[in-house]
mmCIF file of C-alpha atoms and ligand atoms in Angstrom:
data_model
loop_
_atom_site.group_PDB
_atom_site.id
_atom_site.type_symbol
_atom_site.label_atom_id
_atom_site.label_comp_id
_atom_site.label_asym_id
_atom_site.label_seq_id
_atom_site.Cartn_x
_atom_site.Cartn_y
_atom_site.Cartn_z
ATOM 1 C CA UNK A 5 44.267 -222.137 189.399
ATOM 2 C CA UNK A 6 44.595 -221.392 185.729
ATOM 3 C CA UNK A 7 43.997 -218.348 183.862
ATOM 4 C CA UNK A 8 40.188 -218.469 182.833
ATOM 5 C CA UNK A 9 39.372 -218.994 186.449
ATOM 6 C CA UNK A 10 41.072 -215.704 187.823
ATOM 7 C CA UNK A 11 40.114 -213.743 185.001
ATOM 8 C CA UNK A 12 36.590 -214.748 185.740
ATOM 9 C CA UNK A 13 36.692 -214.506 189.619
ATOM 10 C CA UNK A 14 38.061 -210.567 188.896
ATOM 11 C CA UNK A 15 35.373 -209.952 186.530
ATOM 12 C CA UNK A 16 32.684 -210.791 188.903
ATOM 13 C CA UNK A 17 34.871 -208.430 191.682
ATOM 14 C CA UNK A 18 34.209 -205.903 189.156
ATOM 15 C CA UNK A 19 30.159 -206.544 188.688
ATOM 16 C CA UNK A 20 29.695 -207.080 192.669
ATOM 17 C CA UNK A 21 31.944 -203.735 192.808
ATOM 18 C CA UNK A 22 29.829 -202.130 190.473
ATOM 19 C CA UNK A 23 26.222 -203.515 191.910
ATOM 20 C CA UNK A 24 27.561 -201.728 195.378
ATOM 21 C CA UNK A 25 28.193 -198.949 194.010
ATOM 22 C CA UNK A 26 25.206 -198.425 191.150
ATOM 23 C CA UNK A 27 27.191 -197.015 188.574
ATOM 24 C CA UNK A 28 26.132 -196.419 185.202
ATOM 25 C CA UNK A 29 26.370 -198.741 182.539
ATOM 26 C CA UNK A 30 29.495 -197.518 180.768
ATOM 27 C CA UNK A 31 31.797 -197.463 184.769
ATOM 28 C CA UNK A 32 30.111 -201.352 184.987
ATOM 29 C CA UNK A 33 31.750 -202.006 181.551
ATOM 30 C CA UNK A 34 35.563 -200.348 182.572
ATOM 31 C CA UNK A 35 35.233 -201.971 186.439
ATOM 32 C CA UNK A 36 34.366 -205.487 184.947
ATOM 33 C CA UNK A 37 37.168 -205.021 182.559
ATOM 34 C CA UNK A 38 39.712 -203.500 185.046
ATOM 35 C CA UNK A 39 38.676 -206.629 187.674
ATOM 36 C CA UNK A 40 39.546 -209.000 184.693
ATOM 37 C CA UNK A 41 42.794 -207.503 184.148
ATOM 38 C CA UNK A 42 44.062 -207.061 187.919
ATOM 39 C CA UNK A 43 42.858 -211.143 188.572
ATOM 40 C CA UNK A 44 45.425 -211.992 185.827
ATOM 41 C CA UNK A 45 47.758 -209.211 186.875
ATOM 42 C CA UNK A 46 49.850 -211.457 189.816
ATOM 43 C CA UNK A 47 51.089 -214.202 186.851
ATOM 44 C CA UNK A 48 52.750 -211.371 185.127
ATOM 45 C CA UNK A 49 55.812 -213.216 186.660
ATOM 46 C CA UNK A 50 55.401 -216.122 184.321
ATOM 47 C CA UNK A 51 57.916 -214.492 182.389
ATOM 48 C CA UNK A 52 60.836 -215.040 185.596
ATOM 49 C CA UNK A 53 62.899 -217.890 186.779
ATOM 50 C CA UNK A 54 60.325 -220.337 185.945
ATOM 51 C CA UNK A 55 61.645 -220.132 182.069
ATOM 52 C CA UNK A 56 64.455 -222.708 181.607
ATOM 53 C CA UNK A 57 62.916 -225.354 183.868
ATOM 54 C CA UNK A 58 59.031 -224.879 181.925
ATOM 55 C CA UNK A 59 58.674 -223.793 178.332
ATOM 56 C CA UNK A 60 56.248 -221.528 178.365
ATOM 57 C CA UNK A 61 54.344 -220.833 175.218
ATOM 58 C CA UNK A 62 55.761 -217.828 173.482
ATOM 59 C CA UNK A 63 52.133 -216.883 172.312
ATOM 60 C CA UNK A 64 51.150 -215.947 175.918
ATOM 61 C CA UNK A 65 53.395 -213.668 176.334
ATOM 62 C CA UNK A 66 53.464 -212.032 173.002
ATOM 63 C CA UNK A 67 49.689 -211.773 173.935
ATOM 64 C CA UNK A 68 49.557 -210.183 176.985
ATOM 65 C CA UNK A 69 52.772 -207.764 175.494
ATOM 66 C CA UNK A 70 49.822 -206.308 172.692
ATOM 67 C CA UNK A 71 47.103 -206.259 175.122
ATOM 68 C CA UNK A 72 48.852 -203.915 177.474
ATOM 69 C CA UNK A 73 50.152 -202.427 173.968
ATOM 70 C CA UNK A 74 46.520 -201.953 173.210
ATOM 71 C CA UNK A 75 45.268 -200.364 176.239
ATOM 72 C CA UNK A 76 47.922 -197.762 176.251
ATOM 73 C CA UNK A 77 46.416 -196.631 173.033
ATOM 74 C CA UNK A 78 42.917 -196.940 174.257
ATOM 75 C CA UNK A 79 43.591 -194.909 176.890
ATOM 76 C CA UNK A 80 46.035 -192.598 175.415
ATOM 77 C CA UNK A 81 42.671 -191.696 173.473
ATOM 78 C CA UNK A 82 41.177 -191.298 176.442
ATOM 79 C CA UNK A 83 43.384 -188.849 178.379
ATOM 80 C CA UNK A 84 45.875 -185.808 177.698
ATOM 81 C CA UNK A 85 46.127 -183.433 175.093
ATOM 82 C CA UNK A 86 46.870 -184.312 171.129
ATOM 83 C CA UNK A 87 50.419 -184.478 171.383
ATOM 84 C CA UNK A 88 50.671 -186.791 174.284
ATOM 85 C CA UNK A 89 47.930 -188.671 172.571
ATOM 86 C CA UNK A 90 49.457 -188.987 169.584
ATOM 87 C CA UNK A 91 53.025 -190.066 171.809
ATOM 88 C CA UNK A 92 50.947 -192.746 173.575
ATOM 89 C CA UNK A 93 49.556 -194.170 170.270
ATOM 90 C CA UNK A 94 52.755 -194.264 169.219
ATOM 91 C CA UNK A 95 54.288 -196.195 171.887
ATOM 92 C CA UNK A 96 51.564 -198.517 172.290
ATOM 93 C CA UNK A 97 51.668 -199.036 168.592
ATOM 94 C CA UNK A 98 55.528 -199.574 168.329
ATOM 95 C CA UNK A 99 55.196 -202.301 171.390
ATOM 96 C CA UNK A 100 52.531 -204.288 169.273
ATOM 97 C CA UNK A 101 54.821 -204.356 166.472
ATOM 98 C CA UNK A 102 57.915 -204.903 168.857
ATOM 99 C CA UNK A 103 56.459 -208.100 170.541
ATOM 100 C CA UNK A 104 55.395 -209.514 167.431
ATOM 101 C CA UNK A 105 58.849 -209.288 165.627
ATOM 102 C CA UNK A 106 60.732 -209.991 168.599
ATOM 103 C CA UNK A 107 60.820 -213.644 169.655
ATOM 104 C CA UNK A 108 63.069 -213.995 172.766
ATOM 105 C CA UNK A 109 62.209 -214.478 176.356
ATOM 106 C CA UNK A 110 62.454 -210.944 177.855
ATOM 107 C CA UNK A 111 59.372 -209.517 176.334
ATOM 108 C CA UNK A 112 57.389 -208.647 179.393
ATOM 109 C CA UNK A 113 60.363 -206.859 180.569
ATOM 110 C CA UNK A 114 60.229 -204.805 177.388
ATOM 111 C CA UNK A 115 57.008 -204.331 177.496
ATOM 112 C CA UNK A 116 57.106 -202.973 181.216
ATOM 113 C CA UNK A 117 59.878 -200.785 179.813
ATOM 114 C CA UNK A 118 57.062 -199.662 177.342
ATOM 115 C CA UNK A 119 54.914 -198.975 179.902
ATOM 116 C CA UNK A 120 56.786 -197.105 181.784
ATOM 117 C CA UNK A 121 58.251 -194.809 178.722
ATOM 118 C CA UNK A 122 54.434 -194.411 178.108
ATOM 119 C CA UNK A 123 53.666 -193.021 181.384
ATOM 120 C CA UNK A 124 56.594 -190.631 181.846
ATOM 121 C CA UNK A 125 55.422 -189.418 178.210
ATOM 122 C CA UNK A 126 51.512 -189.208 179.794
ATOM 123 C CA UNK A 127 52.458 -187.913 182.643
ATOM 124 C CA UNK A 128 50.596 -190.503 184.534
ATOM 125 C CA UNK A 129 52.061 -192.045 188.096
ATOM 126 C CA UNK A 130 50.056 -195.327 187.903
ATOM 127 C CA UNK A 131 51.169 -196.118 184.340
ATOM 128 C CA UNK A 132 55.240 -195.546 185.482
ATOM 129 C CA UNK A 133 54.610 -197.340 188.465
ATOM 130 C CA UNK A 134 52.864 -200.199 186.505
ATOM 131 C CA UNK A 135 55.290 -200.166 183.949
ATOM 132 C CA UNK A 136 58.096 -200.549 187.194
ATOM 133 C CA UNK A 137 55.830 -203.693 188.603
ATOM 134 C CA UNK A 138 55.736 -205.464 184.907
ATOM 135 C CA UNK A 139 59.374 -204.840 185.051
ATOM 136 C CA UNK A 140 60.185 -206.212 188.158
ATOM 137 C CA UNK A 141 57.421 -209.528 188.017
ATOM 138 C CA UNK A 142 59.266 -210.040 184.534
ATOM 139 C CA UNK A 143 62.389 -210.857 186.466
ATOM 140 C CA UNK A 144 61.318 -212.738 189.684
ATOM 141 C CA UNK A 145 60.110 -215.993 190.513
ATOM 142 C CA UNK A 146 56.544 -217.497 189.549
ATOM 143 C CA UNK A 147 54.762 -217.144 192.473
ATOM 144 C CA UNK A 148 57.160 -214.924 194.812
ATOM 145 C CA UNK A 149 56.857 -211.105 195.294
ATOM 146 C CA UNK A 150 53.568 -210.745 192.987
ATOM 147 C CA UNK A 151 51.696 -213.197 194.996
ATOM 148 C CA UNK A 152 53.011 -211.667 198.447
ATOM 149 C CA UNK A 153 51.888 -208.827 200.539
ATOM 150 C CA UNK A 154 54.459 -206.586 199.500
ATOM 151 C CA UNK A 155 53.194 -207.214 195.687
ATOM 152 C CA UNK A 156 49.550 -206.836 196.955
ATOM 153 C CA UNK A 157 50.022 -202.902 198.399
ATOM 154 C CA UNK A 158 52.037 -201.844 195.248
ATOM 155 C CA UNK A 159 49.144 -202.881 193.299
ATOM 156 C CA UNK A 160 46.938 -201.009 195.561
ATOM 157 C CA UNK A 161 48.623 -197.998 195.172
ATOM 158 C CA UNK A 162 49.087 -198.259 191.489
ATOM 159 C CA UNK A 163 44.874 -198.467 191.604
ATOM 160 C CA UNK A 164 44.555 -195.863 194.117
ATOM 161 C CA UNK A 165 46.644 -193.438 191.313
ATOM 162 C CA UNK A 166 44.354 -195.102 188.480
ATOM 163 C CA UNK A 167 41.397 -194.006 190.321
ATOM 164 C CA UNK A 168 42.235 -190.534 190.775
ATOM 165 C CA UNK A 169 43.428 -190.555 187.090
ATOM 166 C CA UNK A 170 40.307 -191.819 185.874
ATOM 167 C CA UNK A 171 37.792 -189.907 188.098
ATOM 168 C CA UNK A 172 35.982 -193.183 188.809
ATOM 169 C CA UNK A 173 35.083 -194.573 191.780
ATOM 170 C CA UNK A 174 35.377 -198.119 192.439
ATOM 171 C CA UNK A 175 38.557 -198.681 190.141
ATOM 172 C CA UNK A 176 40.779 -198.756 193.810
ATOM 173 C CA UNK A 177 37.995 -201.176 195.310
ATOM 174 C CA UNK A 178 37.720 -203.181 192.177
ATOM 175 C CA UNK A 179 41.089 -203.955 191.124
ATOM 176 C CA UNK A 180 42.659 -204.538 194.725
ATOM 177 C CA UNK A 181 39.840 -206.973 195.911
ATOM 178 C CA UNK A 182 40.178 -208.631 192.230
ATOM 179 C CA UNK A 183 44.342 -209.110 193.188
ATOM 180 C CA UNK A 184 43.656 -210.482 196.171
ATOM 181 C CA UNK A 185 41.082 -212.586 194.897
ATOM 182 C CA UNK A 186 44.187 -214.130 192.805
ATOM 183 C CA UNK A 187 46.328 -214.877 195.614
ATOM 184 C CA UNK A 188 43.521 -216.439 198.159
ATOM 185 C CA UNK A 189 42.995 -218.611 194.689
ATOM 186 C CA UNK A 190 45.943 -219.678 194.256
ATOM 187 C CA UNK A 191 46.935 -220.698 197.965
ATOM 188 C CA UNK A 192 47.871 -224.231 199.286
ATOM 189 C CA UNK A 193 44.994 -224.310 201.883
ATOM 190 C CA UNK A 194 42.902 -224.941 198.507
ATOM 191 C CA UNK A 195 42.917 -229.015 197.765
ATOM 192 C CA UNK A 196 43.551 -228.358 194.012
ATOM 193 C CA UNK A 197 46.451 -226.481 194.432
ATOM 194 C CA UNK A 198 49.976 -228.297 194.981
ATOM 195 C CA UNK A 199 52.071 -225.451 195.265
ATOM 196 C CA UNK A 200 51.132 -222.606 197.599
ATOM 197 C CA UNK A 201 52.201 -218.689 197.160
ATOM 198 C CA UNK A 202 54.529 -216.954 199.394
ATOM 199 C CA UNK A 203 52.780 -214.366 200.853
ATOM 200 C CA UNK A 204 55.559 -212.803 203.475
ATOM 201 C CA UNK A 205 58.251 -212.087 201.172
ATOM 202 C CA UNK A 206 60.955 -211.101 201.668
ATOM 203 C CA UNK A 207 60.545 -211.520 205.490
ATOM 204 C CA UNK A 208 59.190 -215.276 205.019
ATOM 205 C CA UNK A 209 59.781 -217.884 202.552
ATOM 206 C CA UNK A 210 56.837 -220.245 203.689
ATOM 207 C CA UNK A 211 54.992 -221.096 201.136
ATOM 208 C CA UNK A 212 51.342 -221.019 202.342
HETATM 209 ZN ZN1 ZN B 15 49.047 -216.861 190.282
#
């Protein structure tokens, strides 16, 4: 399933999240945009083994390297005092001009090195451990650990740590059903998809 499609599914995660929940306006806004994200979240491993054999554009990943660069100064506006503001503007600054000078193929990995530099600076367990799972789907295989089980709980606990970051409920709810939304999509049992997503890594290889 491509892109548009998860985004989309996640989105509406985020609205039927929301509806449950009745939050106000604004929390509809961030759990629509946080169920976008985490749909799109499990092809973060574009960036792995599947380069060599598939040229993928350089654009997409340049893009997705200044939208996480964006966020971090979003939310470094958001949270923290001056100084660690002004340290999380900086580094989300400095990775939108990184990925847009740099043109080789292990951007995701610095931006997950970004991330993580950003949280430690924040203080903030979700961003380190977000910036360790960019990191780590930068280097494996399209459609291995990211798409599996094991992928699926690190998410949930990266959420879980958003959530109490945030103060808002329905960010844990939102972005884990929006992941797994991803995965169900983008199994074999589907008729449009050829290739399936191994879900019991590392214990299975079966692609399902
Ligand atoms: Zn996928």
């Amino acid at each position: 399933m491509n892109g548009t499609a998860h985004a989309a599914i996640g989105a509406a995660t985020g609205f039927a999240v929301a509806n449950t929940l009745q939050t106000t306006p604004t929390t509809t806004l961030i759990l629509v945009s946080l169920g976008t994200i985490s749909g799109l979240v499990p092809d973060l491993d574009i960036d792995g083994k599947l380069r060599g054999r598939i040229t993928l554009s350089h654009t997409v990943t340049r893009t997705i390297a200044q939208i996480i660069g964006t966020m971090m100064i979003l939310y470094s506006l958001y949270e923290g005092t001056l100084e660690e503001k002004l340290r999380g503007i900086g580094i989300g600054a400095l990775m939108i001009i990184i990925s847009s000078l740099i043109k080789q193929k292990h951007m995701l990995t610095i931006t997950g090195a970004g991330v993580l530099l950003g949280g430690v600076s924040l203080q903030e367990m979700w961003m380190i451990l977000f910036g360790v799972y960019i990191i780590i789907a930068s280097i494996v295989s399209h459609r291995s650990y990211t798409h599996s089980i094991i992928g699926t709980a690190f998410f949930a606990y990266i959420a879980l740590k958003l959530e109490f970051s945030l103060s808002i409920d329905g960010v844990f709810l939102t972005c884990t059903i929006a992941y797994i939304s991803h995965l169900i999509a983008d199994m074999k049992i589907l008729p449009f998809n050829k290739r399936g997503i191994k879900l019991f890594l590392p214990i299975s290889s079966k692609e399902i």
